[in-house]
């Protein structure tokens, strides 16, 4: 599913115009970006959390030349799925009954 598919799905489900649905989806993404850029953690119950993690500087290797390269420290966005989302992806199976 891409952004346009999401917009179409929201528009159909809630009987909205695509323009209005696009504005809603854009605003939700914008609010998440603003919060993350200011250092806040964004937690969506039942879905997961977005948070900024700082990676330290390290040395790497250029795969073409084999030369060592310094990789600077940087901030990256990390997503951690909620327990409910993880369980929906991997539903627990009932144990088999042992044959007598």
PDB file of N, CA and C in Angstrom:
ATOM      1  N   UNK A   1       0.859  -1.178   0.000  1.00  0.00           N
ATOM      2  CA  UNK A   1       0.000   0.000   0.000  1.00  0.00           C
ATOM      3  C   UNK A   1       0.899   1.233   0.000  1.00  0.00           C
ATOM      4  N   UNK A   2       0.617   2.157  -0.867  1.00  0.00           N
ATOM      5  CA  UNK A   2       1.351   3.415  -0.873  1.00  0.00           C
ATOM      6  C   UNK A   2       0.426   4.537  -0.374  1.00  0.00           C
ATOM      7  N   UNK A   3       0.921   5.751  -0.389  1.00  0.00           N
ATOM      8  CA  UNK A   3       0.160   6.874   0.157  1.00  0.00           C
ATOM      9  C   UNK A   3      -1.158   7.090  -0.593  1.00  0.00           C
ATOM     10  N   UNK A   4      -1.137   6.997  -1.910  1.00  0.00           N
ATOM     11  CA  UNK A   4      -2.366   7.179  -2.686  1.00  0.00           C
ATOM     12  C   UNK A   4      -3.399   6.099  -2.372  1.00  0.00           C
ATOM     13  N   UNK A   5      -2.933   4.865  -2.192  1.00  0.00           N
ATOM     14  CA  UNK A   5      -3.848   3.776  -1.812  1.00  0.00           C
ATOM     15  C   UNK A   5      -4.477   4.058  -0.452  1.00  0.00           C
ATOM     16  N   UNK A   6      -3.680   4.556   0.470  1.00  0.00           N
ATOM     17  CA  UNK A   6      -4.183   4.896   1.804  1.00  0.00           C
ATOM     18  C   UNK A   6      -5.236   5.995   1.708  1.00  0.00           C
ATOM     19  N   UNK A   7      -4.971   7.001   0.917  1.00  0.00           N
ATOM     20  CA  UNK A   7      -5.915   8.115   0.742  1.00  0.00           C
ATOM     21  C   UNK A   7      -7.224   7.613   0.140  1.00  0.00           C
ATOM     22  N   UNK A   8      -7.131   6.774  -0.880  1.00  0.00           N
ATOM     23  CA  UNK A   8      -8.344   6.224  -1.500  1.00  0.00           C
ATOM     24  C   UNK A   8      -9.137   5.381  -0.507  1.00  0.00           C
ATOM     25  N   UNK A   9      -8.442   4.593   0.283  1.00  0.00           N
ATOM     26  CA  UNK A   9      -9.101   3.734   1.263  1.00  0.00           C
ATOM     27  C   UNK A   9      -9.831   4.565   2.320  1.00  0.00           C
ATOM     28  N   UNK A  10      -9.179   5.612   2.818  1.00  0.00           N
ATOM     29  CA  UNK A  10      -9.804   6.494   3.816  1.00  0.00           C
ATOM     30  C   UNK A  10     -11.005   7.212   3.207  1.00  0.00           C
ATOM     31  N   UNK A  11     -10.856   7.683   1.992  1.00  0.00           N
ATOM     32  CA  UNK A  11     -11.947   8.391   1.326  1.00  0.00           C
ATOM     33  C   UNK A  11     -13.171   7.491   1.146  1.00  0.00           C
ATOM     34  N   UNK A  12     -12.938   6.257   0.726  1.00  0.00           N
ATOM     35  CA  UNK A  12     -14.051   5.326   0.526  1.00  0.00           C
ATOM     36  C   UNK A  12     -14.705   4.928   1.846  1.00  0.00           C
ATOM     37  N   UNK A  13     -13.880   4.587   2.825  1.00  0.00           N
ATOM     38  CA  UNK A  13     -14.418   4.086   4.095  1.00  0.00           C
ATOM     39  C   UNK A  13     -15.248   5.133   4.832  1.00  0.00           C
ATOM     40  N   UNK A  14     -14.810   6.392   4.790  1.00  0.00           N
ATOM     41  CA  UNK A  14     -15.497   7.449   5.541  1.00  0.00           C
ATOM     42  C   UNK A  14     -16.328   8.371   4.647  1.00  0.00           C
ATOM     43  N   UNK A  15     -16.477   7.964   3.375  1.00  0.00           N
ATOM     44  CA  UNK A  15     -17.269   8.716   2.409  1.00  0.00           C
ATOM     45  C   UNK A  15     -16.838  10.185   2.331  1.00  0.00           C
ATOM     46  N   UNK A  16     -15.536  10.373   2.109  1.00  0.00           N
ATOM     47  CA  UNK A  16     -14.943  11.707   1.992  1.00  0.00           C
ATOM     48  C   UNK A  16     -14.485  11.921   0.562  1.00  0.00           C
ATOM     49  N   UNK A  17     -14.269  13.174   0.211  1.00  0.00           N
ATOM     50  CA  UNK A  17     -13.662  13.432  -1.087  1.00  0.00           C
ATOM     51  C   UNK A  17     -12.178  13.072  -0.984  1.00  0.00           C
ATOM     52  N   UNK A  18     -11.586  12.742  -2.114  1.00  0.00           N
ATOM     53  CA  UNK A  18     -10.163  12.383  -2.104  1.00  0.00           C
ATOM     54  C   UNK A  18      -9.308  13.568  -1.667  1.00  0.00           C
ATOM     55  N   UNK A  19      -9.729  14.767  -2.018  1.00  0.00           N
ATOM     56  CA  UNK A  19      -8.977  15.969  -1.628  1.00  0.00           C
ATOM     57  C   UNK A  19      -8.964  16.118  -0.114  1.00  0.00           C
ATOM     58  N   UNK A  20     -10.116  15.927   0.506  1.00  0.00           N
ATOM     59  CA  UNK A  20     -10.209  16.048   1.964  1.00  0.00           C
ATOM     60  C   UNK A  20      -9.431  14.922   2.645  1.00  0.00           C
ATOM     61  N   UNK A  21      -9.546  13.714   2.116  1.00  0.00           N
ATOM     62  CA  UNK A  21      -8.811  12.576   2.677  1.00  0.00           C
ATOM     63  C   UNK A  21      -7.305  12.797   2.552  1.00  0.00           C
ATOM     64  N   UNK A  22      -6.870  13.362   1.407  1.00  0.00           N
ATOM     65  CA  UNK A  22      -5.442  13.653   1.214  1.00  0.00           C
ATOM     66  C   UNK A  22      -4.966  14.675   2.248  1.00  0.00           C
ATOM     67  N   UNK A  23      -5.760  15.709   2.497  1.00  0.00           N
ATOM     68  CA  UNK A  23      -5.407  16.709   3.507  1.00  0.00           C
ATOM     69  C   UNK A  23      -5.279  16.072   4.888  1.00  0.00           C
ATOM     70  N   UNK A  24      -6.197  15.178   5.230  1.00  0.00           N
ATOM     71  CA  UNK A  24      -6.141  14.506   6.533  1.00  0.00           C
ATOM     72  C   UNK A  24      -4.876  13.664   6.676  1.00  0.00           C
ATOM     73  N   UNK A  25      -4.602  12.860   5.667  1.00  0.00           N
ATOM     74  CA  UNK A  25      -3.423  11.993   5.711  1.00  0.00           C
ATOM     75  C   UNK A  25      -2.147  12.836   5.757  1.00  0.00           C
ATOM     76  N   UNK A  26      -2.081  13.878   4.932  1.00  0.00           N
ATOM     77  CA  UNK A  26      -0.909  14.758   4.935  1.00  0.00           C
ATOM     78  C   UNK A  26      -0.701  15.410   6.292  1.00  0.00           C
ATOM     79  N   UNK A  27      -1.777  15.848   6.921  1.00  0.00           N
ATOM     80  CA  UNK A  27      -1.660  16.502   8.232  1.00  0.00           C
ATOM     81  C   UNK A  27      -1.192  15.521   9.305  1.00  0.00           C
ATOM     82  N   UNK A  28      -1.677  14.285   9.254  1.00  0.00           N
ATOM     83  CA  UNK A  28      -1.229  13.280  10.227  1.00  0.00           C
ATOM     84  C   UNK A  28       0.273  13.057  10.073  1.00  0.00           C
ATOM     85  N   UNK A  29       0.739  12.861   8.838  1.00  0.00           N
ATOM     86  CA  UNK A  29       2.171  12.671   8.605  1.00  0.00           C
ATOM     87  C   UNK A  29       2.969  13.903   9.032  1.00  0.00           C
ATOM     88  N   UNK A  30       2.436  15.074   8.760  1.00  0.00           N
ATOM     89  CA  UNK A  30       3.107  16.322   9.131  1.00  0.00           C
ATOM     90  C   UNK A  30       3.258  16.425  10.649  1.00  0.00           C
ATOM     91  N   UNK A  31       2.199  16.096  11.383  1.00  0.00           N
ATOM     92  CA  UNK A  31       2.253  16.162  12.854  1.00  0.00           C
ATOM     93  C   UNK A  31       3.275  15.178  13.397  1.00  0.00           C
ATOM     94  N   UNK A  32       3.363  13.989  12.809  1.00  0.00           N
ATOM     95  CA  UNK A  32       4.359  13.005  13.239  1.00  0.00           C
ATOM     96  C   UNK A  32       5.761  13.539  12.963  1.00  0.00           C
ATOM     97  N   UNK A  33       5.970  14.135  11.783  1.00  0.00           N
ATOM     98  CA  UNK A  33       7.294  14.674  11.439  1.00  0.00           C
ATOM     99  C   UNK A  33       7.699  15.810  12.367  1.00  0.00           C
ATOM    100  N   UNK A  34       6.775  16.701  12.667  1.00  0.00           N
ATOM    101  CA  UNK A  34       7.082  17.836  13.553  1.00  0.00           C
ATOM    102  C   UNK A  34       7.457  17.322  14.942  1.00  0.00           C
ATOM    103  N   UNK A  35       6.696  16.375  15.461  1.00  0.00           N
ATOM    104  CA  UNK A  35       6.966  15.836  16.796  1.00  0.00           C
ATOM    105  C   UNK A  35       8.323  15.139  16.839  1.00  0.00           C
ATOM    106  N   UNK A  36       8.617  14.327  15.839  1.00  0.00           N
ATOM    107  CA  UNK A  36       9.890  13.600  15.806  1.00  0.00           C
ATOM    108  C   UNK A  36      11.055  14.569  15.640  1.00  0.00           C
ATOM    109  N   UNK A  37      10.895  15.584  14.789  1.00  0.00           N
ATOM    110  CA  UNK A  37      11.959  16.575  14.602  1.00  0.00           C
ATOM    111  C   UNK A  37      12.256  17.355  15.864  1.00  0.00           C
ATOM    112  N   UNK A  38      11.272  17.513  16.734  1.00  0.00           N
ATOM    113  CA  UNK A  38      11.507  18.228  17.990  1.00  0.00           C
ATOM    114  C   UNK A  38      12.002  17.293  19.091  1.00  0.00           C
ATOM    115  N   UNK A  39      12.239  16.024  18.760  1.00  0.00           N
ATOM    116  CA  UNK A  39      12.803  15.087  19.719  1.00  0.00           C
ATOM    117  C   UNK A  39      11.773  14.278  20.489  1.00  0.00           C
ATOM    118  N   UNK A  40      10.508  14.460  20.198  1.00  0.00           N
ATOM    119  CA  UNK A  40       9.461  13.711  20.891  1.00  0.00           C
ATOM    120  C   UNK A  40       9.351  12.300  20.329  1.00  0.00           C
ATOM    121  N   UNK A  41       8.870  11.408  21.172  1.00  0.00           N
ATOM    122  CA  UNK A  41       8.547  10.066  20.728  1.00  0.00           C
ATOM    123  C   UNK A  41       7.065  10.052  20.383  1.00  0.00           C
ATOM    124  N   UNK A  42       6.716   9.469  19.255  1.00  0.00           N
ATOM    125  CA  UNK A  42       5.319   9.398  18.829  1.00  0.00           C
ATOM    126  C   UNK A  42       4.851   7.956  19.026  1.00  0.00           C
ATOM    127  N   UNK A  43       3.923   7.759  19.962  1.00  0.00           N
ATOM    128  CA  UNK A  43       3.409   6.430  20.261  1.00  0.00           C
ATOM    129  C   UNK A  43       1.959   6.340  19.814  1.00  0.00           C
ATOM    130  N   UNK A  44       1.673   5.372  18.964  1.00  0.00           N
ATOM    131  CA  UNK A  44       0.322   5.139  18.476  1.00  0.00           C
ATOM    132  C   UNK A  44      -0.135   3.795  19.039  1.00  0.00           C
ATOM    133  N   UNK A  45      -1.055   3.857  20.000  1.00  0.00           N
ATOM    134  CA  UNK A  45      -1.488   2.669  20.724  1.00  0.00           C
ATOM    135  C   UNK A  45      -1.950   1.576  19.755  1.00  0.00           C
ATOM    136  N   UNK A  46      -1.433   0.378  19.943  1.00  0.00           N
ATOM    137  CA  UNK A  46      -1.804  -0.751  19.112  1.00  0.00           C
ATOM    138  C   UNK A  46      -1.057  -0.827  17.795  1.00  0.00           C
ATOM    139  N   UNK A  47      -0.286   0.195  17.458  1.00  0.00           N
ATOM    140  CA  UNK A  47       0.446   0.214  16.193  1.00  0.00           C
ATOM    141  C   UNK A  47       1.950   0.193  16.436  1.00  0.00           C
ATOM    142  N   UNK A  48       2.463   1.184  17.183  1.00  0.00           N
ATOM    143  CA  UNK A  48       3.891   1.221  17.463  1.00  0.00           C
ATOM    144  C   UNK A  48       4.349   2.610  17.831  1.00  0.00           C
ATOM    145  N   UNK A  49       5.680   2.767  17.936  1.00  0.00           N
ATOM    146  CA  UNK A  49       6.230   4.068  18.277  1.00  0.00           C
ATOM    147  C   UNK A  49       7.349   4.439  17.312  1.00  0.00           C
ATOM    148  N   UNK A  50       7.393   5.741  17.050  1.00  0.00           N
ATOM    149  CA  UNK A  50       8.467   6.324  16.262  1.00  0.00           C
ATOM    150  C   UNK A  50       9.335   7.115  17.223  1.00  0.00           C
ATOM    151  N   UNK A  51      10.648   6.910  17.156  1.00  0.00           N
ATOM    152  CA  UNK A  51      11.526   7.711  17.998  1.00  0.00           C
ATOM    153  C   UNK A  51      12.852   7.937  17.295  1.00  0.00           C
ATOM    154  N   UNK A  52      13.521   9.005  17.701  1.00  0.00           N
ATOM    155  CA  UNK A  52      14.815   9.352  17.123  1.00  0.00           C
ATOM    156  C   UNK A  52      15.905   8.699  17.971  1.00  0.00           C
ATOM    157  N   UNK A  53      16.823   8.041  17.292  1.00  0.00           N
ATOM    158  CA  UNK A  53      17.943   7.384  17.956  1.00  0.00           C
ATOM    159  C   UNK A  53      19.222   7.961  17.373  1.00  0.00           C
ATOM    160  N   UNK A  54      20.189   8.223  18.237  1.00  0.00           N
ATOM    161  CA  UNK A  54      21.472   8.755  17.755  1.00  0.00           C
ATOM    162  C   UNK A  54      22.449   7.616  17.554  1.00  0.00           C
ATOM    163  N   UNK A  55      23.007   7.546  16.366  1.00  0.00           N
ATOM    164  CA  UNK A  55      24.045   6.555  16.077  1.00  0.00           C
ATOM    165  C   UNK A  55      25.399   7.221  16.241  1.00  0.00           C
ATOM    166  N   UNK A  56      26.293   6.540  16.858  1.00  0.00           N
ATOM    167  CA  UNK A  56      27.618   7.113  17.086  1.00  0.00           C
ATOM    168  C   UNK A  56      28.460   7.022  15.820  1.00  0.00           C
ATOM    169  N   UNK A  57      29.505   7.808  15.777  1.00  0.00           N
ATOM    170  CA  UNK A  57      30.424   7.784  14.643  1.00  0.00           C
ATOM    171  C   UNK A  57      31.143   6.436  14.628  1.00  0.00           C
ATOM    172  N   UNK A  58      31.467   5.964  13.434  1.00  0.00           N
ATOM    173  CA  UNK A  58      32.128   4.670  13.329  1.00  0.00           C
ATOM    174  C   UNK A  58      32.950   4.635  12.047  1.00  0.00           C
ATOM    175  N   UNK A  59      33.728   3.597  11.910  1.00  0.00           N
ATOM    176  CA  UNK A  59      34.490   3.430  10.673  1.00  0.00           C
ATOM    177  C   UNK A  59      33.834   2.320   9.866  1.00  0.00           C
ATOM    178  N   UNK A  60      33.806   2.515   8.574  1.00  0.00           N
ATOM    179  CA  UNK A  60      33.255   1.533   7.669  1.00  0.00           C
ATOM    180  C   UNK A  60      34.248   1.230   6.573  1.00  0.00           C
ATOM    181  N   UNK A  61      33.824   0.434   5.613  1.00  0.00           N
ATOM    182  CA  UNK A  61      34.717   0.074   4.528  1.00  0.00           C
ATOM    183  C   UNK A  61      34.003   0.282   3.201  1.00  0.00           C
ATOM    184  N   UNK A  62      34.692   0.956   2.277  1.00  0.00           N
ATOM    185  CA  UNK A  62      34.161   1.140   0.930  1.00  0.00           C
ATOM    186  C   UNK A  62      34.220  -0.214   0.226  1.00  0.00           C
ATOM    187  N   UNK A  63      33.068  -0.766  -0.191  1.00  0.00           N
ATOM    188  CA  UNK A  63      33.078  -2.107  -0.774  1.00  0.00           C
ATOM    189  C   UNK A  63      33.805  -2.195  -2.121  1.00  0.00           C
ATOM    190  N   UNK A  64      33.919  -1.080  -2.845  1.00  0.00           N
ATOM    191  CA  UNK A  64      34.595  -1.125  -4.147  1.00  0.00           C
ATOM    192  C   UNK A  64      36.108  -1.093  -4.017  1.00  0.00           C
ATOM    193  N   UNK A  65      36.603  -0.270  -3.084  1.00  0.00           N
ATOM    194  CA  UNK A  65      38.056  -0.106  -2.972  1.00  0.00           C
ATOM    195  C   UNK A  65      38.649  -0.806  -1.759  1.00  0.00           C
ATOM    196  N   UNK A  66      37.826  -1.143  -0.769  1.00  0.00           N
ATOM    197  CA  UNK A  66      38.326  -1.761   0.457  1.00  0.00           C
ATOM    198  C   UNK A  66      38.901  -0.737   1.428  1.00  0.00           C
ATOM    199  N   UNK A  67      38.873   0.514   1.037  1.00  0.00           N
ATOM    200  CA  UNK A  67      39.422   1.600   1.849  1.00  0.00           C
ATOM    201  C   UNK A  67      38.510   1.868   3.055  1.00  0.00           C
ATOM    202  N   UNK A  68      39.126   2.162   4.221  1.00  0.00           N
ATOM    203  CA  UNK A  68      38.328   2.488   5.400  1.00  0.00           C
ATOM    204  C   UNK A  68      37.818   3.922   5.287  1.00  0.00           C
ATOM    205  N   UNK A  69      36.584   4.121   5.745  1.00  0.00           N
ATOM    206  CA  UNK A  69      35.927   5.410   5.641  1.00  0.00           C
ATOM    207  C   UNK A  69      35.326   5.752   6.999  1.00  0.00           C
ATOM    208  N   UNK A  70      35.434   7.025   7.389  1.00  0.00           N
ATOM    209  CA  UNK A  70      34.803   7.461   8.628  1.00  0.00           C
ATOM    210  C   UNK A  70      33.343   7.793   8.343  1.00  0.00           C
ATOM    211  N   UNK A  71      32.449   7.191   9.120  1.00  0.00           N
ATOM    212  CA  UNK A  71      31.019   7.462   8.994  1.00  0.00           C
ATOM    213  C   UNK A  71      30.643   8.346  10.176  1.00  0.00           C
ATOM    214  N   UNK A  72      30.142   9.558   9.917  1.00  0.00           N
ATOM    215  CA  UNK A  72      29.856  10.490  11.007  1.00  0.00           C
ATOM    216  C   UNK A  72      28.646  10.055  11.838  1.00  0.00           C
ATOM    217  N   UNK A  73      28.568  10.594  13.048  1.00  0.00           N
ATOM    218  CA  UNK A  73      27.406  10.351  13.908  1.00  0.00           C
ATOM    219  C   UNK A  73      26.182  10.973  13.248  1.00  0.00           C
ATOM    220  N   UNK A  74      25.021  10.361  13.492  1.00  0.00           N
ATOM    221  CA  UNK A  74      23.797  10.892  12.893  1.00  0.00           C
ATOM    222  C   UNK A  74      22.585  10.441  13.680  1.00  0.00           C
ATOM    223  N   UNK A  75      21.499  11.129  13.445  1.00  0.00           N
ATOM    224  CA  UNK A  75      20.221  10.765  14.046  1.00  0.00           C
ATOM    225  C   UNK A  75      19.429   9.973  13.019  1.00  0.00           C
ATOM    226  N   UNK A  76      18.778   8.906  13.467  1.00  0.00           N
ATOM    227  CA  UNK A  76      17.944   8.096  12.584  1.00  0.00           C
ATOM    228  C   UNK A  76      16.583   7.885  13.242  1.00  0.00           C
ATOM    229  N   UNK A  77      15.586   7.667  12.424  1.00  0.00           N
ATOM    230  CA  UNK A  77      14.241   7.408  12.920  1.00  0.00           C
ATOM    231  C   UNK A  77      14.060   5.907  13.069  1.00  0.00           C
ATOM    232  N   UNK A  78      13.597   5.495  14.239  1.00  0.00           N
ATOM    233  CA  UNK A  78      13.405   4.084  14.516  1.00  0.00           C
ATOM    234  C   UNK A  78      11.927   3.830  14.778  1.00  0.00           C
ATOM    235  N   UNK A  79      11.405   2.741  14.239  1.00  0.00           N
ATOM    236  CA  UNK A  79      10.023   2.344  14.484  1.00  0.00           C
ATOM    237  C   UNK A  79      10.029   1.031  15.240  1.00  0.00           C
ATOM    238  N   UNK A  80       9.296   0.991  16.342  1.00  0.00           N
ATOM    239  CA  UNK A  80       9.132  -0.237  17.109  1.00  0.00           C
ATOM    240  C   UNK A  80       7.661  -0.610  17.076  1.00  0.00           C
ATOM    241  N   UNK A  81       7.375  -1.772  16.545  1.00  0.00           N
ATOM    242  CA  UNK A  81       5.994  -2.225  16.442  1.00  0.00           C
ATOM    243  C   UNK A  81       5.436  -2.555  17.823  1.00  0.00           C
ATOM    244  N   UNK A  82       4.156  -2.261  18.020  1.00  0.00           N
ATOM    245  CA  UNK A  82       3.480  -2.571  19.277  1.00  0.00           C
ATOM    246  C   UNK A  82       3.239  -4.075  19.369  1.00  0.00           C
ATOM    247  N   UNK A  83       3.036  -4.535  20.577  1.00  0.00           N
ATOM    248  CA  UNK A  83       2.802  -5.954  20.814  1.00  0.00           C
ATOM    249  C   UNK A  83       1.606  -6.451  20.008  1.00  0.00           C
ATOM    250  N   UNK A  84       0.527  -5.658  19.960  1.00  0.00           N
ATOM    251  CA  UNK A  84      -0.672  -6.063  19.225  1.00  0.00           C
ATOM    252  C   UNK A  84      -0.373  -6.237  17.741  1.00  0.00           C
ATOM    253  N   UNK A  85       0.448  -5.370  17.164  1.00  0.00           N
ATOM    254  CA  UNK A  85       0.808  -5.480  15.753  1.00  0.00           C
ATOM    255  C   UNK A  85       1.671  -6.716  15.519  1.00  0.00           C
ATOM    256  N   UNK A  86       2.635  -6.943  16.393  1.00  0.00           N
ATOM    257  CA  UNK A  86       3.495  -8.121  16.258  1.00  0.00           C
ATOM    258  C   UNK A  86       2.675  -9.403  16.333  1.00  0.00           C
ATOM    259  N   UNK A  87       1.735  -9.434  17.282  1.00  0.00           N
ATOM    260  CA  UNK A  87       0.912 -10.636  17.439  1.00  0.00           C
ATOM    261  C   UNK A  87      -0.024 -10.843  16.252  1.00  0.00           C
ATOM    262  N   UNK A  88      -0.471  -9.752  15.625  1.00  0.00           N
ATOM    263  CA  UNK A  88      -1.338  -9.907  14.454  1.00  0.00           C
ATOM    264  C   UNK A  88      -0.552 -10.447  13.260  1.00  0.00           C
ATOM    265  N   UNK A  89       0.747 -10.180  13.223  1.00  0.00           N
ATOM    266  CA  UNK A  89       1.591 -10.702  12.151  1.00  0.00           C
ATOM    267  C   UNK A  89       1.926 -12.170  12.363  1.00  0.00           C
ATOM    268  N   UNK A  90       2.083 -12.553  13.623  1.00  0.00           N
ATOM    269  CA  UNK A  90       2.463 -13.914  13.974  1.00  0.00           C
ATOM    270  C   UNK A  90       1.490 -14.466  15.007  1.00  0.00           C
ATOM    271  N   UNK A  91       0.288 -14.842  14.578  1.00  0.00           N
ATOM    272  CA  UNK A  91      -0.697 -15.324  15.549  1.00  0.00           C
ATOM    273  C   UNK A  91      -0.213 -16.602  16.223  1.00  0.00           C
ATOM    274  N   UNK A  92      -0.539 -16.723  17.497  1.00  0.00           N
ATOM    275  CA  UNK A  92      -0.135 -17.911  18.250  1.00  0.00           C
ATOM    276  C   UNK A  92      -0.990 -19.086  17.815  1.00  0.00           C
ATOM    277  N   UNK A  93      -0.344 -20.186  17.656  1.00  0.00           N
ATOM    278  CA  UNK A  93      -1.065 -21.397  17.275  1.00  0.00           C
ATOM    279  C   UNK A  93      -1.420 -22.178  18.530  1.00  0.00           C
ATOM    280  N   UNK A  94      -2.566 -22.796  18.480  1.00  0.00           N
ATOM    281  CA  UNK A  94      -2.953 -23.634  19.610  1.00  0.00           C
ATOM    282  C   UNK A  94      -2.086 -24.876  19.602  1.00  0.00           C
ATOM    283  N   UNK A  95      -1.669 -25.317  20.771  1.00  0.00           N
ATOM    284  CA  UNK A  95      -0.847 -26.540  20.805  1.00  0.00           C
ATOM    285  C   UNK A  95      -1.670 -27.756  20.379  1.00  0.00           C
ATOM    286  N   UNK A  96      -1.012 -28.663  19.710  1.00  0.00           N
ATOM    287  CA  UNK A  96      -1.681 -29.898  19.277  1.00  0.00           C
ATOM    288  C   UNK A  96      -1.944 -30.791  20.460  1.00  0.00           C
ATOM    289  N   UNK A  97      -3.051 -31.503  20.384  1.00  0.00           N
ATOM    290  CA  UNK A  97      -3.349 -32.482  21.428  1.00  0.00           C
ATOM    291  C   UNK A  97      -2.534 -33.734  21.148  1.00  0.00           C
ATOM    292  N   UNK A  98      -1.984 -34.283  22.223  1.00  0.00           N
ATOM    293  CA  UNK A  98      -1.181 -35.483  22.070  1.00  0.00           C
ATOM    294  C   UNK A  98      -2.095 -36.682  21.842  1.00  0.00           C
ATOM    295  N   UNK A  99      -1.665 -37.517  20.922  1.00  0.00           N
ATOM    296  CA  UNK A  99      -2.428 -38.744  20.652  1.00  0.00           C
ATOM    297  C   UNK A  99      -2.248 -39.703  21.804  1.00  0.00           C
ATOM    298  N   UNK A 100      -3.317 -40.359  22.176  1.00  0.00           N
ATOM    299  CA  UNK A 100      -3.254 -41.293  23.308  1.00  0.00           C
ATOM    300  C   UNK A 100      -2.811 -42.642  22.895  1.00  0.00           C
TER     301      UNK A 100
END
